[in-house]
Every structure is written in structure tokens, then in C-alpha cells.
Amino acid sequence: MASEIKPTRSELMKLKLKIKLAKSGHNLLKKKRDGLILDFFEILKKAKTIRSELNEVYAKAKTDADIAQAIEGKIALASAATALKDKPVITLDTKNIMGVVVPKISSDSVRKSIFERGYGRVRCSPYINDATDGYEQVVQKVILAAEVETSVRRLIEEIEKTKRRVNALEFKAIPEMETQEAFIKLRLEEMERENVFRLKKIKS
């Protein structure tokens, strides 16, 4: 490595600038990493809450569906399930968290009234209605879970990528450049001493 370095003052100035920029970039990346970690734990907490709520509403919806089937029969339940004509519309968008693009998923048409469900005008069993309401809540929670859990995964990927860049600068690039800087300084000092010695010899 040392043989490839030009021990000149101009090279030393270039190297000093590179080290300064690398250290500045290192500090910015550390701040980004720390900010991402804070956001990650905040979203992870939200993801755990939503996942827990999803499990709860799913368990209740399944129980309500089992009750509806036991009381109203499998055919009535299947008929109600296929009565809906207007399917929920899901909107996919994105948002930015510390430079990381994450999904923003929304739907305003998941929860419906009895009449919007397609079976209200003819016959509305309270048991079937409870089951339908329960599964609409499940869909809502699934949409939320998909958004936050995808955000968690993308933040993890970005945190790992940023950590690698921080470590590459901190433990490889910057130390190597500082070693090169020390070598050039030492070589310039040696050259300076040689010049002084040569001048003294000429004068004598």
C-alpha cells in the first residue's frame, strides 16, 4: 500500500480532505442509523399491537361465524358471504421514513352497513350480521398489519445497510486513510531532513 502512495504535499492535502469528508459522512450515517432505530422500535410496537388486535378480532369473527352456521345453516352463511356486490377498494401509496420508502395502505370501504352488504333488504340474521361485521374488522386489521409489518421489514433492511456503511467507514476506510496520512507525513519529514542534511553538506 505504501509503495502506491505519492509522498507529496498535494497528495497529503487531498488525503486530509478525503478524511474530513469521510468523517462527516460517518457522523451523518450514524445519526441516520440512530434515527432509523428509534423509528423502528416505535413502528415495531405498533405492529405488535395491531397483530395482537388482529388475532383477537379473527378469533371473535371465527366464533361468530361458527355460531351463525350452527343456527342459520351452512347454505345461509354461504349465501350471505356471496351477497356483497361492491368489493372493498384498497388504495396503495407510499410514505417516507428517514429516507426509507414504506407502503401506505388504506381502504374506506371495508366496513359496510347492513344494506350495503347485499342481504339486508331481504333477511338479516343477527348471527350472520355479527359474523360479517367481525370479518370486516379482520380485513381492516389485515390492511393495517400489512402496512406496518412491511414498514418494519424495510426499516430493518435499511438499518442493516446503514450499519454496514458506518462500519466500513469507521473500521476500514477512515483508518486506512489515516495510516496513509501518517505515512506521507513521515516520508515528508524524512525528505525534509535529507534536504537539510544535503544543504549543510554542500555549505561545508
mmCIF file of C-alpha atoms in Angstrom:
data_model
loop_
_atom_site.group_PDB
_atom_site.id
_atom_site.type_symbol
_atom_site.label_atom_id
_atom_site.label_comp_id
_atom_site.label_asym_id
_atom_site.label_seq_id
_atom_site.Cartn_x
_atom_site.Cartn_y
_atom_site.Cartn_z
ATOM 1 C CA MET A 1 0.000 0.000 0.000
ATOM 2 C CA ALA A 2 2.794 2.395 0.988
ATOM 3 C CA SER A 3 4.562 1.948 -2.364
ATOM 4 C CA GLU A 4 1.431 3.167 -4.195
ATOM 5 C CA ILE A 5 1.183 6.399 -2.195
ATOM 6 C CA LYS A 6 2.819 9.529 -3.565
ATOM 7 C CA PRO A 7 4.538 11.257 -0.611
ATOM 8 C CA THR A 8 3.790 14.805 -1.787
ATOM 9 C CA ARG A 9 2.210 17.762 -0.034
ATOM 10 C CA SER A 10 -0.562 17.951 -2.632
ATOM 11 C CA GLU A 11 -1.353 14.272 -2.009
ATOM 12 C CA LEU A 12 -1.382 14.962 1.729
ATOM 13 C CA MET A 13 -3.871 17.825 1.255
ATOM 14 C CA LYS A 14 -6.124 15.608 -0.883
ATOM 15 C CA LEU A 15 -5.983 12.878 1.741
ATOM 16 C CA LYS A 16 -6.816 15.293 4.567
ATOM 17 C CA LEU A 17 -9.893 16.450 2.633
ATOM 18 C CA LYS A 18 -10.962 12.845 1.994
ATOM 19 C CA ILE A 19 -10.624 12.022 5.698
ATOM 20 C CA LYS A 20 -12.630 15.106 6.641
ATOM 21 C CA LEU A 21 -15.424 14.184 4.204
ATOM 22 C CA ALA A 22 -15.377 10.541 5.325
ATOM 23 C CA LYS A 23 -15.695 11.540 8.989
ATOM 24 C CA SER A 24 -18.522 13.939 8.147
ATOM 25 C CA GLY A 25 -20.307 11.193 6.190
ATOM 26 C CA HIS A 26 -19.689 8.767 9.058
ATOM 27 C CA ASN A 27 -21.350 11.142 11.543
ATOM 28 C CA LEU A 28 -24.346 11.685 9.257
ATOM 29 C CA LEU A 29 -24.769 7.942 8.736
ATOM 30 C CA LYS A 30 -24.595 7.320 12.497
ATOM 31 C CA LYS A 31 -27.339 9.908 13.039
ATOM 32 C CA LYS A 32 -29.411 8.298 10.295
ATOM 33 C CA ARG A 33 -28.873 4.842 11.820
ATOM 34 C CA ASP A 34 -29.885 6.067 15.287
ATOM 35 C CA GLY A 35 -32.970 7.805 13.878
ATOM 36 C CA LEU A 36 -33.965 4.681 11.955
ATOM 37 C CA ILE A 37 -33.591 2.541 15.082
ATOM 38 C CA LEU A 38 -35.870 4.891 17.050
ATOM 39 C CA ASP A 39 -38.483 4.803 14.274
ATOM 40 C CA PHE A 40 -38.094 1.025 14.015
ATOM 41 C CA PHE A 41 -38.914 0.408 17.679
ATOM 42 C CA GLU A 42 -41.871 2.791 17.508
ATOM 43 C CA ILE A 43 -43.320 1.016 14.454
ATOM 44 C CA LEU A 44 -42.454 -2.415 15.877
ATOM 45 C CA LYS A 45 -44.503 -1.596 18.975
ATOM 46 C CA LYS A 46 -47.395 -0.555 16.729
ATOM 47 C CA ALA A 47 -47.004 -3.744 14.662
ATOM 48 C CA LYS A 48 -47.165 -5.932 17.773
ATOM 49 C CA THR A 49 -50.310 -4.118 18.958
ATOM 50 C CA ILE A 50 -52.025 -4.494 15.569
ATOM 51 C CA ARG A 51 -51.009 -8.158 15.301
ATOM 52 C CA SER A 52 -52.464 -8.810 18.767
ATOM 53 C CA GLU A 53 -55.683 -6.989 17.835
ATOM 54 C CA LEU A 54 -55.853 -8.953 14.568
ATOM 55 C CA ASN A 55 -55.607 -12.251 16.439
ATOM 56 C CA GLU A 56 -58.392 -11.129 18.785
ATOM 57 C CA VAL A 57 -60.816 -9.945 16.094
ATOM 58 C CA TYR A 58 -60.105 -13.047 13.995
ATOM 59 C CA ALA A 59 -60.848 -15.365 16.937
ATOM 60 C CA LYS A 60 -64.113 -13.499 17.632
ATOM 61 C CA ALA A 61 -65.112 -13.443 13.941
ATOM 62 C CA LYS A 62 -64.499 -17.183 13.640
ATOM 63 C CA THR A 63 -66.566 -17.850 16.765
ATOM 64 C CA ASP A 64 -69.394 -15.653 15.423
ATOM 65 C CA ALA A 65 -69.228 -17.458 12.064
ATOM 66 C CA ASP A 66 -69.395 -20.862 13.790
ATOM 67 C CA ILE A 67 -72.430 -19.709 15.790
ATOM 68 C CA ALA A 68 -74.121 -18.310 12.656
ATOM 69 C CA GLN A 69 -73.512 -21.562 10.797
ATOM 70 C CA ALA A 70 -74.842 -23.644 13.686
ATOM 71 C CA ILE A 71 -78.038 -21.565 13.946
ATOM 72 C CA GLU A 72 -78.699 -20.450 10.352
ATOM 73 C CA GLY A 73 -77.014 -23.290 8.461
ATOM 74 C CA LYS A 74 -74.095 -23.514 6.057
ATOM 75 C CA ILE A 75 -76.159 -22.551 2.982
ATOM 76 C CA ALA A 76 -77.489 -19.347 4.568
ATOM 77 C CA LEU A 77 -73.972 -18.385 5.653
ATOM 78 C CA ALA A 78 -72.525 -19.078 2.193
ATOM 79 C CA SER A 79 -75.359 -17.113 0.571
ATOM 80 C CA ALA A 80 -74.674 -14.104 2.794
ATOM 81 C CA ALA A 81 -70.951 -14.357 2.053
ATOM 82 C CA THR A 82 -71.588 -14.083 -1.710
ATOM 83 C CA ALA A 83 -74.267 -11.365 -1.455
ATOM 84 C CA LEU A 84 -71.797 -8.481 -1.447
ATOM 85 C CA LYS A 85 -71.527 -6.866 -4.876
ATOM 86 C CA ASP A 86 -69.277 -3.895 -4.169
ATOM 87 C CA LYS A 87 -65.848 -5.188 -3.233
ATOM 88 C CA PRO A 88 -63.657 -3.097 -0.918
ATOM 89 C CA VAL A 89 -61.319 -0.721 -2.732
ATOM 90 C CA ILE A 90 -57.778 -0.680 -1.370
ATOM 91 C CA THR A 91 -55.539 2.315 -2.072
ATOM 92 C CA LEU A 92 -51.786 1.753 -2.248
ATOM 93 C CA ASP A 93 -49.495 4.718 -1.675
ATOM 94 C CA THR A 94 -46.075 5.347 -0.144
ATOM 95 C CA LYS A 95 -44.605 7.484 2.606
ATOM 96 C CA ASN A 96 -41.068 8.368 3.640
ATOM 97 C CA ILE A 97 -39.435 7.469 6.970
ATOM 98 C CA MET A 98 -35.861 8.801 7.282
ATOM 99 C CA GLY A 99 -35.353 8.325 3.555
ATOM 100 C CA VAL A 100 -36.925 4.855 3.517
ATOM 101 C CA VAL A 101 -39.945 4.429 1.239
ATOM 102 C CA VAL A 102 -42.613 2.372 3.009
ATOM 103 C CA PRO A 103 -46.167 1.489 1.963
ATOM 104 C CA LYS A 104 -49.259 3.420 2.945
ATOM 105 C CA ILE A 105 -52.316 1.195 2.529
ATOM 106 C CA SER A 106 -55.839 2.426 3.106
ATOM 107 C CA SER A 107 -59.442 1.473 2.427
ATOM 108 C CA ASP A 108 -62.555 3.444 3.291
ATOM 109 C CA SER A 109 -64.982 0.815 2.052
ATOM 110 C CA VAL A 110 -64.276 -2.275 4.174
ATOM 111 C CA ARG A 111 -66.887 -1.705 6.875
ATOM 112 C CA LYS A 112 -70.392 -1.636 5.423
ATOM 113 C CA SER A 113 -73.932 -1.119 6.627
ATOM 114 C CA ILE A 114 -76.474 -3.968 6.626
ATOM 115 C CA PHE A 115 -77.966 -2.746 3.335
ATOM 116 C CA GLU A 116 -74.547 -2.326 1.684
ATOM 117 C CA ARG A 117 -73.769 -5.965 2.475
ATOM 118 C CA GLY A 118 -76.336 -7.065 -0.074
ATOM 119 C CA TYR A 119 -78.631 -9.133 2.123
ATOM 120 C CA GLY A 120 -80.217 -6.510 4.399
ATOM 121 C CA ARG A 121 -83.363 -5.828 2.367
ATOM 122 C CA VAL A 122 -84.403 -9.471 2.250
ATOM 123 C CA ARG A 123 -83.388 -11.003 5.532
ATOM 124 C CA CYS A 124 -80.877 -10.038 8.154
ATOM 125 C CA SER A 125 -79.919 -12.672 10.693
ATOM 126 C CA PRO A 126 -78.226 -11.025 13.700
ATOM 127 C CA TYR A 127 -75.855 -14.008 13.867
ATOM 128 C CA ILE A 128 -74.792 -13.686 10.252
ATOM 129 C CA ASN A 129 -74.559 -9.936 10.663
ATOM 130 C CA ASP A 130 -72.242 -10.334 13.674
ATOM 131 C CA ALA A 131 -70.035 -12.746 11.721
ATOM 132 C CA THR A 132 -69.920 -10.396 8.730
ATOM 133 C CA ASP A 133 -69.074 -7.440 10.940
ATOM 134 C CA GLY A 134 -66.337 -9.489 12.585
ATOM 135 C CA TYR A 135 -64.679 -10.434 9.309
ATOM 136 C CA GLU A 136 -64.878 -6.849 8.069
ATOM 137 C CA GLN A 137 -62.882 -5.905 11.163
ATOM 138 C CA VAL A 138 -60.420 -8.687 10.334
ATOM 139 C CA VAL A 139 -59.894 -7.249 6.841
ATOM 140 C CA GLN A 140 -59.311 -3.788 8.323
ATOM 141 C CA LYS A 141 -56.693 -5.168 10.708
ATOM 142 C CA VAL A 142 -55.038 -7.185 7.921
ATOM 143 C CA ILE A 143 -54.634 -3.985 5.887
ATOM 144 C CA LEU A 144 -53.074 -2.191 8.864
ATOM 145 C CA ALA A 145 -50.856 -5.183 9.666
ATOM 146 C CA ALA A 146 -49.655 -5.392 6.051
ATOM 147 C CA GLU A 147 -48.644 -1.725 6.130
ATOM 148 C CA VAL A 148 -46.783 -1.689 9.447
ATOM 149 C CA GLU A 149 -45.158 -5.126 9.091
ATOM 150 C CA THR A 150 -43.838 -4.262 5.631
ATOM 151 C CA SER A 151 -42.538 -0.982 7.089
ATOM 152 C CA VAL A 152 -40.775 -2.931 9.857
ATOM 153 C CA ARG A 153 -39.060 -5.202 7.307
ATOM 154 C CA ARG A 154 -37.926 -2.301 5.140
ATOM 155 C CA LEU A 155 -36.595 -0.394 8.141
ATOM 156 C CA ILE A 156 -34.629 -3.473 9.257
ATOM 157 C CA GLU A 157 -33.093 -3.723 5.766
ATOM 158 C CA GLU A 158 -32.159 -0.023 5.770
ATOM 159 C CA ILE A 159 -30.746 -0.187 9.320
ATOM 160 C CA GLU A 160 -28.531 -3.145 8.358
ATOM 161 C CA LYS A 161 -27.389 -1.384 5.180
ATOM 162 C CA THR A 162 -26.605 1.812 7.104
ATOM 163 C CA LYS A 163 -24.754 -0.157 9.811
ATOM 164 C CA ARG A 164 -22.557 -1.780 7.158
ATOM 165 C CA ARG A 165 -21.714 1.623 5.685
ATOM 166 C CA VAL A 166 -20.943 3.068 9.146
ATOM 167 C CA ASN A 167 -18.692 0.106 9.975
ATOM 168 C CA ALA A 168 -16.954 0.227 6.591
ATOM 169 C CA LEU A 169 -16.043 3.875 7.172
ATOM 170 C CA GLU A 170 -15.225 3.509 10.877
ATOM 171 C CA PHE A 171 -13.156 0.321 10.765
ATOM 172 C CA LYS A 172 -11.738 0.270 7.233
ATOM 173 C CA ALA A 173 -11.838 3.381 5.059
ATOM 174 C CA ILE A 174 -11.001 6.043 7.677
ATOM 175 C CA PRO A 175 -8.240 4.028 9.464
ATOM 176 C CA GLU A 176 -6.646 3.182 6.096
ATOM 177 C CA MET A 177 -6.633 6.837 5.034
ATOM 178 C CA GLU A 178 -5.252 7.916 8.422
ATOM 179 C CA THR A 179 -2.466 5.333 8.042
ATOM 180 C CA GLN A 180 -1.710 6.732 4.590
ATOM 181 C CA GLU A 181 -1.715 10.256 6.022
ATOM 182 C CA ALA A 182 0.751 9.241 8.750
ATOM 183 C CA PHE A 183 2.994 7.570 6.155
ATOM 184 C CA ILE A 184 3.048 10.670 3.917
ATOM 185 C CA LYS A 185 3.803 12.940 6.889
ATOM 186 C CA LEU A 186 6.631 10.663 7.985
ATOM 187 C CA ARG A 187 8.042 10.460 4.456
ATOM 188 C CA LEU A 188 7.841 14.242 4.006
ATOM 189 C CA GLU A 189 9.664 14.750 7.302
ATOM 190 C CA GLU A 190 12.362 12.290 6.188
ATOM 191 C CA MET A 191 12.701 14.090 2.867
ATOM 192 C CA GLU A 192 12.925 17.425 4.680
ATOM 193 C CA ARG A 193 15.697 16.118 6.941
ATOM 194 C CA GLU A 194 17.544 14.706 3.927
ATOM 195 C CA ASN A 195 17.335 18.088 2.180
ATOM 196 C CA VAL A 196 18.610 19.919 5.264
ATOM 197 C CA PHE A 197 21.478 17.441 5.626
ATOM 198 C CA ARG A 198 22.342 17.784 1.940
ATOM 199 C CA LEU A 199 22.332 21.593 2.149
ATOM 200 C CA LYS A 200 24.581 21.524 5.215
ATOM 201 C CA LYS A 201 26.956 19.188 3.431
ATOM 202 C CA ILE A 202 27.072 21.477 0.380
ATOM 203 C CA LYS A 203 27.766 24.549 2.555
ATOM 204 C CA SER A 204 30.527 22.793 4.411
#
